[in-house]
XYZ file of C-alpha atoms in Angstrom:
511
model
C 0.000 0.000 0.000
C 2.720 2.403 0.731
C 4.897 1.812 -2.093
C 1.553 2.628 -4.432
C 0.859 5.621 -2.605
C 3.989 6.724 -2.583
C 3.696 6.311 -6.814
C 0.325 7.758 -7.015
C 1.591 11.096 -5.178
C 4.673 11.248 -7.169
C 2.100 10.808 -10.308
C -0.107 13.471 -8.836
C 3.195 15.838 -8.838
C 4.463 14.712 -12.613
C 1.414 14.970 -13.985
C 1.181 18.978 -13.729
C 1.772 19.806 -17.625
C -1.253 17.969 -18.918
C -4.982 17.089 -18.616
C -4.949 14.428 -16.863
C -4.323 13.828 -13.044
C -2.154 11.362 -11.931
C -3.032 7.896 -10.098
C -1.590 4.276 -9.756
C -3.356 1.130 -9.021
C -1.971 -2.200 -8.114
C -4.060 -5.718 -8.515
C -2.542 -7.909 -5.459
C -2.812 -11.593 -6.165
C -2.563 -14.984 -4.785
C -0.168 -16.975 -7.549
C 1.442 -19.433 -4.283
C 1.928 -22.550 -5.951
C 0.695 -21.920 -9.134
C 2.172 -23.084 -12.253
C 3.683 -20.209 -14.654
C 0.775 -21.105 -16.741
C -1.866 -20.484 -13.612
C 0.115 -17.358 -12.892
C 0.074 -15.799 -16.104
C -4.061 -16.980 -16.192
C -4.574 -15.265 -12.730
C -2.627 -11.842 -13.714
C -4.448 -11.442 -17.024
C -7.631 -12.530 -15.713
C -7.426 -9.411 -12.542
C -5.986 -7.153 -15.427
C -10.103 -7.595 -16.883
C -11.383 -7.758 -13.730
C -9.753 -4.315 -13.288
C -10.866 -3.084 -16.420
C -14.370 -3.936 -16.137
C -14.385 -2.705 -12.356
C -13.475 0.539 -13.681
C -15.769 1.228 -16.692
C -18.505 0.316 -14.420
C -17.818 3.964 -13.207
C -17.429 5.989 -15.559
C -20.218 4.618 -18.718
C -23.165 5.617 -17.809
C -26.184 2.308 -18.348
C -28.908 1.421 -16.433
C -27.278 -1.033 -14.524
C -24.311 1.595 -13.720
C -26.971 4.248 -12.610
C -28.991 1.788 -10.353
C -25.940 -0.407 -8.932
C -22.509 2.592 -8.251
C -23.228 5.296 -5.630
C -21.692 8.491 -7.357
C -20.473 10.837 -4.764
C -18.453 12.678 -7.720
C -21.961 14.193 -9.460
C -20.222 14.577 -12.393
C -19.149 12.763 -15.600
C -15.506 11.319 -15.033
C -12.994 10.836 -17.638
C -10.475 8.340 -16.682
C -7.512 6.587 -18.942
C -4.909 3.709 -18.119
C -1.607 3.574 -18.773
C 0.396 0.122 -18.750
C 3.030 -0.546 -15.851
C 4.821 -3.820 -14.453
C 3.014 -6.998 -15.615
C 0.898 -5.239 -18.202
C 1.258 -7.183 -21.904
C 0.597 -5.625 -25.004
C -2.127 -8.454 -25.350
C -3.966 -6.557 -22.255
C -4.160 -3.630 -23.893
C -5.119 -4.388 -27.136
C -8.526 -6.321 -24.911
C -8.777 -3.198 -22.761
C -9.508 -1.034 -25.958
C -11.586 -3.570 -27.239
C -13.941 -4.347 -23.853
C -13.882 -0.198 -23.254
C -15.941 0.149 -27.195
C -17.648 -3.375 -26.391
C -18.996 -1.301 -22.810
C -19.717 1.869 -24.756
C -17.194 4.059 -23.239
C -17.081 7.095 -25.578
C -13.671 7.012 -26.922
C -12.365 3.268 -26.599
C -9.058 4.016 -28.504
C -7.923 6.559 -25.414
C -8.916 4.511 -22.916
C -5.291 3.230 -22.643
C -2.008 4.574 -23.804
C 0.949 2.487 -24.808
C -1.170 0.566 -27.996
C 1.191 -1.974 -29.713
C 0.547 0.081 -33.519
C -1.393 3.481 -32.604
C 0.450 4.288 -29.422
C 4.172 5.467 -28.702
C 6.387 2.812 -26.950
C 7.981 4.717 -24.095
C 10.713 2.534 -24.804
C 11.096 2.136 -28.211
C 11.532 6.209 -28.491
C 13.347 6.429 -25.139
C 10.796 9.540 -24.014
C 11.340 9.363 -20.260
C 15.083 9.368 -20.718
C 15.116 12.546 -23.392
C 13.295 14.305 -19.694
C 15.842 12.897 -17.788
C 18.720 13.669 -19.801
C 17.781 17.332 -19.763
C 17.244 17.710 -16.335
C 20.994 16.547 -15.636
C 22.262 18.715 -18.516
C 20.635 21.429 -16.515
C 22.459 20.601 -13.186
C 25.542 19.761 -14.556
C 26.026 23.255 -15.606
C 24.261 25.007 -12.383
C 25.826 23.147 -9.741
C 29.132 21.826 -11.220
C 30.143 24.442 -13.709
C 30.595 22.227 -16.309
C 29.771 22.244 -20.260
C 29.237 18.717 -20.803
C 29.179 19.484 -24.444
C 33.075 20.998 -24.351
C 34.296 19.281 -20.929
C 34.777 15.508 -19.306
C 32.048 14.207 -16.703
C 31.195 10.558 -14.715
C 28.407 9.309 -14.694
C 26.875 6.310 -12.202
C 23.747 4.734 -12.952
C 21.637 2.242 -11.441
C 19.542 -0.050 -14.388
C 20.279 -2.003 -16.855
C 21.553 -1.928 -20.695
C 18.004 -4.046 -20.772
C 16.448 -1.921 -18.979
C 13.757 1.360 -20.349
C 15.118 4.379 -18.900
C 18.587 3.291 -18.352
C 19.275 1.854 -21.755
C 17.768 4.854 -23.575
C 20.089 7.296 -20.971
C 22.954 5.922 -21.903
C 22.128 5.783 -25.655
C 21.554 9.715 -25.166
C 24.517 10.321 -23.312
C 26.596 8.701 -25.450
C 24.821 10.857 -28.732
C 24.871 14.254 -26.585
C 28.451 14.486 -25.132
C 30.290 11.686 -27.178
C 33.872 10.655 -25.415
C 32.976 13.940 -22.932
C 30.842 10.958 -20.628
C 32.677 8.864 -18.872
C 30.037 5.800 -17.626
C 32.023 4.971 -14.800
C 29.484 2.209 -13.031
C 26.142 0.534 -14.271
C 24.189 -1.871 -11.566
C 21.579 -4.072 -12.725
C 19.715 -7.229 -11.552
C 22.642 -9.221 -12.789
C 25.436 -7.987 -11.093
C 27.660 -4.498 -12.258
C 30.417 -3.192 -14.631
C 32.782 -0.368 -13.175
C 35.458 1.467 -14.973
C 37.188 4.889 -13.451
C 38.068 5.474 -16.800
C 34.748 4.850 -18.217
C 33.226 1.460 -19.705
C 33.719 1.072 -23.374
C 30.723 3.239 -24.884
C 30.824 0.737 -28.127
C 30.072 -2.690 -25.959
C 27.855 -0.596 -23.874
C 25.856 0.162 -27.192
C 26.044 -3.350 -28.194
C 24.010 -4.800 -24.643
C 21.571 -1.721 -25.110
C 20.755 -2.972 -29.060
C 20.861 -6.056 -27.779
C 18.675 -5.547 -25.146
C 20.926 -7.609 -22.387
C 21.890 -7.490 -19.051
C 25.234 -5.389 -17.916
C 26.999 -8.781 -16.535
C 26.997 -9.454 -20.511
C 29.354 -6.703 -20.476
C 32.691 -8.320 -22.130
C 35.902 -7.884 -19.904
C 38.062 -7.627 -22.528
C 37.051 -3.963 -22.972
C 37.898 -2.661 -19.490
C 40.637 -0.511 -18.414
C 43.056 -1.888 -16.071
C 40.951 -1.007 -12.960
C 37.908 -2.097 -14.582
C 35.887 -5.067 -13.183
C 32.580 -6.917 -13.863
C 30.368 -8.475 -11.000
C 27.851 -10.980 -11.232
C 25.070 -11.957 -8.558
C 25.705 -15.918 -8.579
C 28.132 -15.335 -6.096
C 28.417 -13.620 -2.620
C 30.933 -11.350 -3.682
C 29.291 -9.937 -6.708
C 25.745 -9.510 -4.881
C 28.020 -6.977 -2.296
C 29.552 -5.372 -5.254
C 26.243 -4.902 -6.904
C 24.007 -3.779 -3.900
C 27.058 -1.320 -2.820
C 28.062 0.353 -6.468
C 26.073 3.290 -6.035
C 27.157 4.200 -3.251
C 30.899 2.864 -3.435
C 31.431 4.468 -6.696
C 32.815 8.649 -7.166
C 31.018 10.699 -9.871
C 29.893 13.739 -11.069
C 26.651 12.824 -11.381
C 24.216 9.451 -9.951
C 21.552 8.538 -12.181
C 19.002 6.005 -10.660
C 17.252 4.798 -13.776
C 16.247 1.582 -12.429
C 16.171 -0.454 -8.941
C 13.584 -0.992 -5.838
C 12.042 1.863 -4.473
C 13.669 3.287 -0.924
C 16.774 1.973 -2.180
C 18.540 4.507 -0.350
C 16.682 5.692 2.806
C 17.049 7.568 6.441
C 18.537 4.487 7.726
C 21.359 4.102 5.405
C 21.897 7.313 3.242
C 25.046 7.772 4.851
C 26.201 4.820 2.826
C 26.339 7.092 0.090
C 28.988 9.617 1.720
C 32.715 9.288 2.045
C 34.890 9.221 5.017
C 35.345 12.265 5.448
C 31.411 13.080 5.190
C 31.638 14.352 1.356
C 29.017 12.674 -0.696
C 30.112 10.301 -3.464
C 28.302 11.944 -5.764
C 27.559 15.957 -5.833
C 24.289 15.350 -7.780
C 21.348 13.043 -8.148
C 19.161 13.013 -10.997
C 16.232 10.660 -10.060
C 15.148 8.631 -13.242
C 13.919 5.785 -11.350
C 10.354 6.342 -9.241
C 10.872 6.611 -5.073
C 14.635 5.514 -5.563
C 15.530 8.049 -2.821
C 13.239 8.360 0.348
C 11.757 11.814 1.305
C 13.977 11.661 4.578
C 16.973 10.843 2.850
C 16.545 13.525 0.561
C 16.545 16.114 2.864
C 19.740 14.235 5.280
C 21.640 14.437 2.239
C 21.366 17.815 1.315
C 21.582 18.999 4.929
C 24.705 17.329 5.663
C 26.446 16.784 2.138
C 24.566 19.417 0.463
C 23.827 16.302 -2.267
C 21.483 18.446 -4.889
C 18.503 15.807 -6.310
C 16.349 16.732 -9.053
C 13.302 14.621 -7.390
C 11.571 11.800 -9.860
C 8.483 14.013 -10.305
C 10.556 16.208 -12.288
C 12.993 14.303 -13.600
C 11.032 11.826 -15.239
C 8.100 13.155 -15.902
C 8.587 12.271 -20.041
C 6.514 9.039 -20.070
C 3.454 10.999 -18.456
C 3.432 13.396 -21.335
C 3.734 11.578 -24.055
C 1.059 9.117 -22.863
C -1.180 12.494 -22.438
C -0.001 13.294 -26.340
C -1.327 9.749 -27.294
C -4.285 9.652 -25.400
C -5.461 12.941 -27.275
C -4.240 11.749 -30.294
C -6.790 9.021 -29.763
C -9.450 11.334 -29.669
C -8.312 13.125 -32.244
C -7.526 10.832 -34.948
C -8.693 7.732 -36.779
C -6.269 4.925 -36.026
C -4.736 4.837 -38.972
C -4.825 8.728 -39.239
C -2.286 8.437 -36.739
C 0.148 5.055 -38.059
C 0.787 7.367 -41.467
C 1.412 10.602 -39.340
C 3.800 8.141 -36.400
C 7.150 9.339 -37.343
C 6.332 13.002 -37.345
C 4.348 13.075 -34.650
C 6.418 10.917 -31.927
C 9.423 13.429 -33.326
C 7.512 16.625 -32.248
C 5.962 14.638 -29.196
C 9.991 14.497 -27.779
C 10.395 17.965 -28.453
C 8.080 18.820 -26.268
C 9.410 16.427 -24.000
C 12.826 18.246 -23.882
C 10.901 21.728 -24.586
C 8.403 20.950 -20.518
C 11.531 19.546 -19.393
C 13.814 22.349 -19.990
C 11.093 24.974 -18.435
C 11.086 23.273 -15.593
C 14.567 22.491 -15.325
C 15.249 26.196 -15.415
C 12.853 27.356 -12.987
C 14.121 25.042 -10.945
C 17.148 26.070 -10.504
C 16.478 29.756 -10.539
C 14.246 29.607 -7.332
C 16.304 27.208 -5.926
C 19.384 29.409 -6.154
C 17.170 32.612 -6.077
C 15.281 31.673 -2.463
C 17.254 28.710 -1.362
C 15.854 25.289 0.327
C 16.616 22.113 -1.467
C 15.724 21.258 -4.598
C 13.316 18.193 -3.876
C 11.032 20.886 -1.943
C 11.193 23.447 -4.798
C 10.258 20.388 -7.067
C 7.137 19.612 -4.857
C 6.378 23.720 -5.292
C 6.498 23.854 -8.279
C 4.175 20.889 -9.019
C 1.836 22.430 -6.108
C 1.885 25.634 -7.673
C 0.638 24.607 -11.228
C -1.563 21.911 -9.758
C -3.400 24.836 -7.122
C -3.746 27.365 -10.720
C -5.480 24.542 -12.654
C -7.784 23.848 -10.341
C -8.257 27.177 -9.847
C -8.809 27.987 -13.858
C -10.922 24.416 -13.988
C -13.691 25.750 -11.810
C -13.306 29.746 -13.467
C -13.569 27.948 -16.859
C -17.195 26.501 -15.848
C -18.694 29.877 -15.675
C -17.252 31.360 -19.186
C -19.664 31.003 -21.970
C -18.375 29.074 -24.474
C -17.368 31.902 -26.933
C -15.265 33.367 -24.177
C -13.831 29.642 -23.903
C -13.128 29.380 -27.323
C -10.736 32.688 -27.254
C -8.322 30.427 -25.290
C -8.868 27.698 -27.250
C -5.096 28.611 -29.243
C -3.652 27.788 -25.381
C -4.471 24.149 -25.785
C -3.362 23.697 -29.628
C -0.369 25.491 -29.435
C 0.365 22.718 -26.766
C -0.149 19.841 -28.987
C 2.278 18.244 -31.382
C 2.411 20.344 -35.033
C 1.267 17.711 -36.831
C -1.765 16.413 -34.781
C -3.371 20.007 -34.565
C -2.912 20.183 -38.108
C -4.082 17.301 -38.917
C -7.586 17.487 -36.523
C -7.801 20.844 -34.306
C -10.796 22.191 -36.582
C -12.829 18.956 -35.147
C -11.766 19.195 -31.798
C -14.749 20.278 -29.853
C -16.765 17.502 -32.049
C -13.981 14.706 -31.126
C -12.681 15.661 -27.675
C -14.864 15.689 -24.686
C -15.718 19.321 -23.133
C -14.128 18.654 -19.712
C -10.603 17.021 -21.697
C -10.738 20.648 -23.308
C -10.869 22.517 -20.334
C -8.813 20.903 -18.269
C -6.348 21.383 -21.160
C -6.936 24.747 -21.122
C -6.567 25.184 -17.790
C -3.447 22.784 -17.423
C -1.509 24.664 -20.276
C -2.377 28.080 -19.516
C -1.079 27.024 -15.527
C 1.750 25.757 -16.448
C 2.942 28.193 -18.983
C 2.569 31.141 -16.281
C 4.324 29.682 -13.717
C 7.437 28.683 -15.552
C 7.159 32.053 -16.541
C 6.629 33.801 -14.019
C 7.734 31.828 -11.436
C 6.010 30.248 -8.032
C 6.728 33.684 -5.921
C 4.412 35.395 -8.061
C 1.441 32.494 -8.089
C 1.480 32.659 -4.435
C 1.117 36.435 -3.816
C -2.012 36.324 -5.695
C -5.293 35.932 -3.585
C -6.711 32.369 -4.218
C -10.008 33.725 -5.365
C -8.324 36.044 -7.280
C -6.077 34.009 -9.023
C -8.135 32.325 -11.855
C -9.000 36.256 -13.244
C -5.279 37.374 -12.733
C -4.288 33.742 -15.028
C -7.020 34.822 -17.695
C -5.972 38.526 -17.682
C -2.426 37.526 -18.183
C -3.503 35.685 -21.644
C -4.633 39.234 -23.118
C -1.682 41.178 -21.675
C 0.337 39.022 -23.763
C -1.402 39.456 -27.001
C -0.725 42.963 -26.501
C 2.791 42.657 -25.789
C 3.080 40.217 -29.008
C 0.913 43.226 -30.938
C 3.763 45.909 -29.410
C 6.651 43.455 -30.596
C 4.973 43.131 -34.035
C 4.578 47.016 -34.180
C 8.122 47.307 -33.188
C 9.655 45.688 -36.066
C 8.525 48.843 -38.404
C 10.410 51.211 -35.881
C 13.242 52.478 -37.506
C 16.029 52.161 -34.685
C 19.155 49.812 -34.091
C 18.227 46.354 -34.267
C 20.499 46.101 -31.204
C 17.987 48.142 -29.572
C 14.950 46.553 -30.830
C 16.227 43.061 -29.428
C 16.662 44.553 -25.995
C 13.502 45.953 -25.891
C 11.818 42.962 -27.332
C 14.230 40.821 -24.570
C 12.135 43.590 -21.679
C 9.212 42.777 -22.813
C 9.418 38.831 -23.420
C 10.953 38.819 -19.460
C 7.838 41.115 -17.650
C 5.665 42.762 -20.349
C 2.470 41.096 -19.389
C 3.300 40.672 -16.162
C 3.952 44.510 -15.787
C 0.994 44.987 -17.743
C -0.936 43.078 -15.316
C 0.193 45.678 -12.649
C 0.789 42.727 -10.292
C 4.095 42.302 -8.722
């Protein structure tokens, strides 16, 4: 219970730059001494047991209406997304039993779909998130360009493994010989290198898709070693290699949750109390405990982008595909795949560079450490959208249609170009405005910060967010005027840099 909790908060916190809210459910069942066959019959049999438990709340029949007590009073829109044990099989029959029920839109009733979906794998979109969050810190708290200078890297997950295997793909086509992959620990044991593992064999297990104790020995350094778990000594090796090994930079991109916790975080610090590694970037879900968090920062001063940042990539792009769902025939969307998973991980990078930035500016700006900021900054956008959900209700729908360009400028190119001029016929009304909402949220705090969000009276706070949407049409109609002026265009681009910083803002009057 308190490991899904745990995942359903982080979710809750992740989940801040699109439409949907964030959850997690987990189907406990009874496989002792079952075969593998009886296993694999009980875990897809609760996987439509699940299914059917949850369209019975949200399509509306006469059996639903007479049988489910609805404390919500509303129409709910819910969608799954596949996690551990989950088979492309099961979603393919979830799709299928959601039109079979008569939920509205069966195709984005579950993201991840074997041919109209996008593999979070396959296109490696929670490690492009990743990836720029530690980008980010490597230059704010190290000082380091890891596009001209060297870096180390640890990482916990395997060449097999989703997040880790993509990371180190994108390390290795970001910086090149600049990364030096000085430990990976999987299930199977580790590989360590000081000088770096070979990035060609590492490429090999990743294509592959094997395990790191594949990792041939023949390409190590002379301090180089490989561990494996069938003995006692590799199992130590393993279970202590992110905390034994010194680097710039730990990347957690795979392991147990509360791997490193308030009873043995100091594990991960040296001798003479320095931490092992300066900087945590938290791929992996829970890796780090909230207590441990905080210990390491206030004795080590260990700076951890927290997981509800740093991988926050799969969320979105399941979002993208959901609404592509609604948006598009199924095989609208197989001809328009490749252009549309390609501007999908832009705005990957694009959210996670926002954030990223903010991040770091309030952290540095107002101090605290970063995991709290994190949390703020989730809070923050999460307390404006509910905010703009509930103004939304009482705008007519003309007035709701003015903000309408919010919610396609936030969708990939190529899907609002392909659908946007059907979208109030294909999309439900409550998708769209918590879209609106979500986007126009998010986009004014990374602007303008949490500081500012706060300041604002709560009841307030939906008309300031709506205001701020027509002071910025103005500012775009001064910066359009602007480019007739005849002056330097040195000039113009400083006053077109003043007004992209505060112009709406300081139009706003609000401070």
């Amino acid at each position: 219970y308190d490991e899904c909790y745990g995942l359903a908060f982080a979710q809750q916190l992740k989940n801040k730059d699109i439409p949907e809210g964030g959850s997690k459910a987990v189907n406990l069942i009874n496989v002792h001494g079952l075969s593998d066959v009886g296993k694999n019959f009980v875990m897809r049999k609760s996987v439509k047991a699940f299914t059917d438990t949850i369209l019975d709340l949200v399509v509306d029949t006469e059996e639903t209406r007479e049988k489910v007590v609805d404390y919500l009073g509303k129409k709910e829109i819910l969608y799954l997304g596949p996690d551990e044990q989950v088979t492309p099989g099961d979603i393919n029959w979830i799709i299928r039993r959601a039109e079979y029920r008569g939920y509205d839109t069966p195709a984005a009733f579950m993201s991840s779909k074997p041919r109209a979906g996008i593999n979070h794998k396959e296109f490696g979109v929670t490690s492009e998130g990743v990836n720029v969050y530690l980008d980010v810190a490597i230059r704010h708290v190290l000082g380091i360009d890891p596009t001209k200078q060297s870096f180390t890297v640890k990482m916990t997950g395997g060449p097999d493994g989703d997040v880790a295997g993509n990371e180190i793909k994108i390390l290795i086509r970001e910086y090149g010989e600049n990364v030096k992959i000085v430990g990976i620990a999987d299930h199977s044991g580790c590989a360590e290198d000081p000088n770096g593992l070979d990035h060609e064999e590492l490429l090999r297990l990743v294509n592959s898709e094997m395990s790191i104790s594949n990792f041939d020995k023949s390409k190590l350094g002379a301090d180089g070693a490989v561990h494996h778990v069938n003995t006692e000594e590799g199992v130590k090796a393993r279970n202590s290699m992110h905390n034994r090994l010194e680097a710039d930079a730990f990347v957690p991109a795979g392991g147990r949750p509360n791997t490193i916790d308030i009873h043995n975080y100091k594990h991960f610090l040296r001798d003479d109390g320095s931490p092992s590694s300066p900087l945590i970037i938290e791929g992996a879900n829970l890796f780090v405990t909230n207590e441990a968090r905080q210990a390491l920062f206030d004795e080590a001063n260990v700076i951890i982008v927290k997981d509800s940042s740093a991988n926050k990539g799969g969320v979105i792009t399941s979002s993208y595909e959901i609404c592509a769902a609604m948006m598009l025939t199924e095989e609208e969307f197989f001809q328009n795949k490749a252009a549309i998973v390609q501007e999908v991980l832009s705005k990957v990078r694009d959210l996670a560079k926002m954030e990223a930035t903010l991040l770091f500016r309030e952290f540095e700006n107002y101090g605290g450490s970063l995991p709290l900021v994190s949390q703020v900054i989730s809070n923050t956008i999460n307390v404006a959208t509910d905010a703009l959900s509930v103004a939304l209700d009482n705008l007519s729908k003309e007035d709701r249609a003015e903000l309408l360009p919010l919610f396609r400028d936030h969708l990939p190119k190529t899907l609002a170009a392909l659908s946007f001029d059907n979208v109030n016929e294909r999309v439900p009304d409550q998708y769209i405005k918590n879209a609106i909402a979500s986007c126009l949220a998010s986009k004014l705090v990374y602007k303008e910060g949490t500081k500012f969000i706060e300041a604002q009276p709560k009841e307030k706070l939906a008309n300031i967010a709506l205001q701020y949407v027509l002071k910025e049409k103005e500012v775009a109609m001064l910066k359009e005027a602007l480019a007739s002026v005849n002056m330097p265009q040195q000039e113009k681009d400083s006053i077109i840099k003043l007004l992209d910083a505060g112009g709406a803002r300081t139009a706003l009057g609000k401070f």
